[in-house]
Amino acid sequence: MAIYELLYDIKDQREADGICGFNGYLEDYLTTIENQSEDQRTMFFQSLLKKDEDLRICVDLKLNINRSAIANQIIRYKDAFKLPKGTICCPYIIYGTFGNEQKAIILTWGERASYIIAKALYFVISEPDNEYEGSRNEMIACYAQANQTEIAETAMDRFFWNNEKAGIVQRSLDAQIYSNYQEMYETALQLANYQIEHKDSLLAESEDSEETVNQMIAAWFLLKKFVYVQYMMDKKHLREHEDDVRKQRRYAKEKCDSIGFISYSELWKSAQDFKQN
């Protein structure tokens, strides 16, 4: 099943078994956030609506980790498999039909580092043996931030309305946003280390410590996922390893393993200590 059909059938929070916050026409979603008319996100979505009134949006889609996926087995971050279903959440997926094509873009909102998360979410949603399998070439991932939406708008123009292939647009985004894989890796490492270094303040300020612990683990998983899969997907890296995929995989695993984390048990113990104090 193609991506539009898959996303169209997803139920949102208006139904008992909904797995996302909203799923429907972008125009209808804008009416639900009309009190945020000056918000940069709202203005960005309004600009998209002017281009295509039939665009749809899926907000806060809950995703599951496929434990049996080969990449996830290699990453071997066991705490991620303890997460409740739907802990990983995809903030925005904008989708539609364009001629005879069904296409979607995963969108995160924030600083440049949020592109790393967008790509990781793409790697999760497009991995083998899940409900979205087969839609890899019908999706791209991007980010946008206040007053800097040009990158996302240009990517959508190219992918949605100019009919460029997903892989071409995605590789172009990679090169435009980061100079190389090493820079991407260093950004992922910084994000992971921030959670480690600020563990106490994150837990102390949390209103729901269990949710905070789960989200921290989910973030470490996404960063590990990105670092491993991004490296493995680049054929240039395979050539660097003399076309030996085992060497490429070994190096990608080393990079993945260097993304540190704090164990679930230690996080939960710290959370309980803060509750008692």
Coordinates of C-alpha atoms in Angstrom, one line a residue:
M1 CA 0.0 0.0 0.0
A2 CA 1.3 3.5 -0.9
I3 CA 2.0 6.1 1.7
Y4 CA -1.1 8.3 1.2
E5 CA -3.3 5.3 1.6
L6 CA -1.4 4.1 4.7
L7 CA -1.5 7.5 6.4
Y8 CA -5.1 8.3 5.3
D9 CA -6.3 5.3 7.3
I10 CA -4.6 6.3 10.6
K11 CA -7.1 7.2 13.3
D12 CA -6.4 10.2 15.5
Q13 CA -7.3 11.1 19.1
R14 CA -10.9 11.8 18.1
E15 CA -11.4 8.0 18.1
A16 CA -10.7 5.6 21.0
D17 CA -7.9 3.7 19.2
G18 CA -6.3 6.7 17.6
I19 CA -2.5 6.7 17.4
C20 CA -1.9 10.4 16.5
G21 CA -3.1 13.8 17.6
F22 CA -4.7 14.8 14.4
N23 CA -5.0 13.3 10.9
G24 CA -6.9 15.1 8.2
Y25 CA -6.8 18.0 5.8
L26 CA -4.2 20.7 6.6
E27 CA -6.9 23.3 6.2
D28 CA -8.9 21.6 9.0
Y29 CA -5.9 21.3 11.2
L30 CA -5.3 25.0 10.9
T31 CA -8.7 25.7 12.3
T32 CA -7.8 23.7 15.4
I33 CA -4.8 26.0 16.1
E34 CA -6.4 29.3 14.9
N35 CA -5.6 30.9 18.3
Q36 CA -1.9 30.6 17.3
S37 CA -2.3 32.6 14.1
E38 CA 1.0 34.5 14.7
D39 CA 2.9 31.3 15.4
Q40 CA 5.6 30.7 12.8
R41 CA 4.5 27.1 12.4
T42 CA 1.0 28.3 11.7
M43 CA 2.2 30.8 9.1
F44 CA 4.3 28.1 7.5
F45 CA 1.4 25.7 7.2
Q46 CA -0.8 28.5 5.8
S47 CA 1.8 29.1 3.1
L48 CA 1.7 25.4 2.1
L49 CA -2.1 25.5 2.0
K50 CA -1.9 28.3 -0.6
K51 CA 0.1 26.0 -2.8
D52 CA -2.2 23.0 -2.5
E53 CA -5.6 23.0 -0.7
D54 CA -5.7 19.2 -0.7
L55 CA -2.6 18.6 1.5
R56 CA -3.2 16.5 4.5
I57 CA -1.3 16.4 7.8
C58 CA -0.7 13.7 10.5
V59 CA 0.4 15.2 13.8
D60 CA 2.2 13.4 16.6
L61 CA 2.1 10.0 15.1
K62 CA 3.1 7.3 17.5
L63 CA 5.7 4.9 16.1
N64 CA 6.9 1.5 17.3
I65 CA 10.4 0.1 17.3
N66 CA 10.7 -3.1 15.2
R67 CA 12.9 -5.2 17.5
S68 CA 13.6 -7.8 14.7
A69 CA 14.9 -5.2 12.2
I70 CA 18.5 -6.0 11.4
A71 CA 19.7 -2.4 12.1
N72 CA 18.0 -2.4 15.5
Q73 CA 19.6 -5.8 16.3
I74 CA 23.0 -4.4 15.4
I75 CA 22.5 -1.2 17.3
R76 CA 21.7 -3.4 20.3
Y77 CA 20.3 -0.7 22.6
K78 CA 18.2 -3.0 24.8
D79 CA 16.6 -0.2 26.9
A80 CA 14.8 1.0 23.8
F81 CA 13.0 -2.3 23.6
K82 CA 11.5 -1.7 27.0
L83 CA 9.7 1.5 25.9
P84 CA 5.9 1.5 25.9
K85 CA 4.4 1.3 22.4
G86 CA 4.1 4.6 20.8
T87 CA 6.8 6.4 22.9
I88 CA 8.5 7.6 19.7
C89 CA 6.4 10.3 18.2
C90 CA 6.7 11.9 14.8
P91 CA 5.6 15.6 15.1
Y92 CA 4.4 16.2 11.6
I93 CA 3.9 14.3 8.4
I94 CA 2.5 16.3 5.5
Y95 CA 1.2 14.2 2.7
G96 CA -0.9 14.2 -0.5
T97 CA -1.3 13.0 -4.0
F98 CA 0.6 14.6 -6.8
G99 CA -0.5 13.5 -10.2
N100 CA -0.3 9.7 -10.0
E101 CA 2.2 9.8 -7.1
Q102 CA 1.6 9.5 -3.3
K103 CA 4.2 11.4 -1.3
A104 CA 4.9 12.5 2.3
I105 CA 7.4 14.6 4.2
I106 CA 8.4 14.0 7.8
L107 CA 8.9 17.4 9.4
T108 CA 10.5 18.4 12.7
W109 CA 10.5 22.0 14.0
G110 CA 13.5 23.5 15.7
E111 CA 17.2 24.2 15.2
R112 CA 19.4 22.6 12.6
A113 CA 20.0 19.6 14.9
S114 CA 16.3 18.7 14.6
Y115 CA 17.1 17.5 11.0
I116 CA 19.0 14.6 12.7
I117 CA 15.8 13.6 14.5
A118 CA 13.7 14.0 11.3
K119 CA 16.1 11.6 9.5
A120 CA 16.0 9.1 12.4
L121 CA 12.2 9.1 12.4
Y122 CA 12.4 8.4 8.6
F123 CA 14.7 5.5 9.3
V124 CA 12.2 4.1 11.9
I125 CA 9.1 4.5 9.8
S126 CA 10.7 3.1 6.7
E127 CA 12.4 0.1 8.2
P128 CA 11.5 -3.4 6.9
D129 CA 8.6 -5.5 8.3
N130 CA 6.5 -2.7 9.7
E131 CA 3.1 -1.2 8.7
Y132 CA 4.8 1.4 6.5
E133 CA 7.2 -0.9 4.7
G134 CA 7.6 -0.2 1.0
S135 CA 7.1 3.5 1.3
R136 CA 10.8 4.5 1.6
N137 CA 10.9 6.1 -1.8
E138 CA 7.7 8.0 -1.2
M139 CA 9.0 10.0 1.8
I140 CA 11.6 12.5 2.6
A141 CA 12.6 14.1 5.9
C142 CA 13.3 17.7 6.7
Y143 CA 13.2 20.4 9.4
A144 CA 12.0 24.0 9.7
Q145 CA 12.5 26.7 12.2
A146 CA 11.1 30.1 12.9
N147 CA 12.0 32.6 10.2
Q148 CA 14.0 30.0 8.3
T149 CA 11.5 27.8 6.4
E150 CA 13.1 28.2 3.0
I151 CA 15.0 24.9 3.1
A152 CA 11.8 23.0 3.9
E153 CA 9.7 24.9 1.4
T154 CA 12.2 24.4 -1.4
A155 CA 12.4 20.7 -0.6
M156 CA 8.6 20.3 -0.8
D157 CA 8.5 22.2 -4.1
R158 CA 11.1 19.9 -5.5
F159 CA 9.6 16.7 -4.1
F160 CA 5.8 17.4 -4.2
W161 CA 5.3 19.7 -7.2
N162 CA 8.4 19.4 -9.4
N163 CA 8.3 15.6 -9.2
E164 CA 12.0 15.0 -8.2
K165 CA 12.9 11.7 -6.8
A166 CA 13.0 11.2 -3.0
G167 CA 16.6 10.1 -2.9
I168 CA 17.9 13.0 -5.0
V169 CA 16.0 15.6 -2.8
Q170 CA 17.1 13.9 0.4
R171 CA 20.8 13.8 -0.5
S172 CA 20.6 17.4 -1.5
L173 CA 19.2 18.3 1.9
D174 CA 22.0 16.3 3.6
A175 CA 24.6 18.3 1.7
Q176 CA 22.8 21.6 2.2
I177 CA 22.3 21.3 6.0
Y178 CA 25.5 19.5 7.0
S179 CA 28.9 19.6 5.2
N180 CA 29.5 15.8 5.8
Y181 CA 28.7 12.7 7.8
Q182 CA 31.3 13.7 10.5
E183 CA 29.5 16.9 11.2
M184 CA 26.2 15.0 11.5
Y185 CA 27.8 12.5 13.8
E186 CA 29.2 15.3 16.0
T187 CA 25.8 16.9 16.3
A188 CA 24.2 13.6 17.3
L189 CA 27.0 13.1 19.9
Q190 CA 26.3 16.6 21.3
L191 CA 22.6 15.9 21.6
A192 CA 23.2 12.6 23.3
N193 CA 25.8 14.1 25.7
Y194 CA 23.5 16.9 26.6
Q195 CA 21.0 14.5 28.1
I196 CA 23.7 12.7 30.0
E197 CA 25.2 15.9 31.4
H198 CA 21.8 17.4 32.3
K199 CA 20.1 14.3 33.5
D200 CA 19.5 15.6 37.0
S201 CA 17.9 18.9 35.9
L202 CA 15.8 17.2 33.3
L203 CA 14.4 14.8 35.9
A204 CA 14.1 17.4 38.7
E205 CA 12.1 19.7 36.5
S206 CA 9.9 17.0 35.1
E207 CA 6.2 16.8 35.9
D208 CA 6.0 13.2 34.8
S209 CA 9.3 11.5 35.5
E210 CA 8.3 8.2 33.8
E211 CA 7.5 10.0 30.6
T212 CA 10.8 12.0 30.8
V213 CA 12.8 8.8 31.3
N214 CA 11.1 7.2 28.3
Q215 CA 11.6 10.2 26.1
M216 CA 15.3 10.3 27.0
I217 CA 15.7 6.7 26.1
A218 CA 13.8 7.2 22.9
A219 CA 16.0 10.2 22.0
W220 CA 19.2 8.1 22.5
F221 CA 17.7 5.3 20.4
L222 CA 16.9 7.8 17.5
L223 CA 20.4 9.2 17.7
K224 CA 22.0 5.8 17.6
K225 CA 19.7 4.8 14.8
F226 CA 20.6 7.9 12.8
V227 CA 24.4 7.5 13.2
Y228 CA 24.3 3.8 12.2
V229 CA 21.9 3.9 9.3
Q230 CA 23.0 7.2 7.8
Y231 CA 26.5 5.8 7.5
M232 CA 25.4 2.5 6.0
M233 CA 23.1 4.2 3.4
D234 CA 25.9 6.2 1.8
K235 CA 27.6 4.3 -1.0
K236 CA 30.5 6.7 -0.8
H237 CA 31.4 5.2 2.6
L238 CA 31.2 1.7 1.1
R239 CA 33.8 2.7 -1.5
E240 CA 36.0 4.2 1.4
H241 CA 36.0 0.7 2.9
E242 CA 37.1 -0.9 -0.4
D243 CA 33.5 -2.1 -1.2
D244 CA 33.7 -4.4 1.9
V245 CA 30.3 -4.0 3.6
R246 CA 31.6 -5.8 6.7
K247 CA 34.2 -3.1 7.2
Q248 CA 31.6 -0.4 6.6
R249 CA 29.2 -2.0 9.1
R250 CA 32.0 -2.4 11.7
Y251 CA 32.8 1.3 11.4
A252 CA 29.1 2.3 11.6
K253 CA 28.7 0.2 14.7
E254 CA 31.7 1.8 16.3
K255 CA 30.2 5.3 15.7
C256 CA 26.8 4.1 17.0
D257 CA 28.4 2.6 20.1
S258 CA 30.1 5.9 20.8
I259 CA 26.7 7.6 21.3
G260 CA 26.5 7.3 25.1
F261 CA 23.5 6.9 27.3
I262 CA 22.4 6.3 30.9
S263 CA 20.8 3.0 31.7
Y264 CA 17.0 2.8 32.3
S265 CA 17.6 1.5 35.8
E266 CA 19.9 4.4 36.7
L267 CA 17.5 6.9 35.2
W268 CA 14.6 5.5 37.1
K269 CA 16.5 5.4 40.4
S270 CA 17.4 9.1 40.0
A271 CA 13.8 9.9 39.2
Q272 CA 12.6 8.1 42.3
D273 CA 15.2 10.0 44.4
F274 CA 13.9 13.3 43.1
K275 CA 10.4 12.3 44.0
Q276 CA 11.3 11.4 47.5
N277 CA 13.2 14.7 48.0

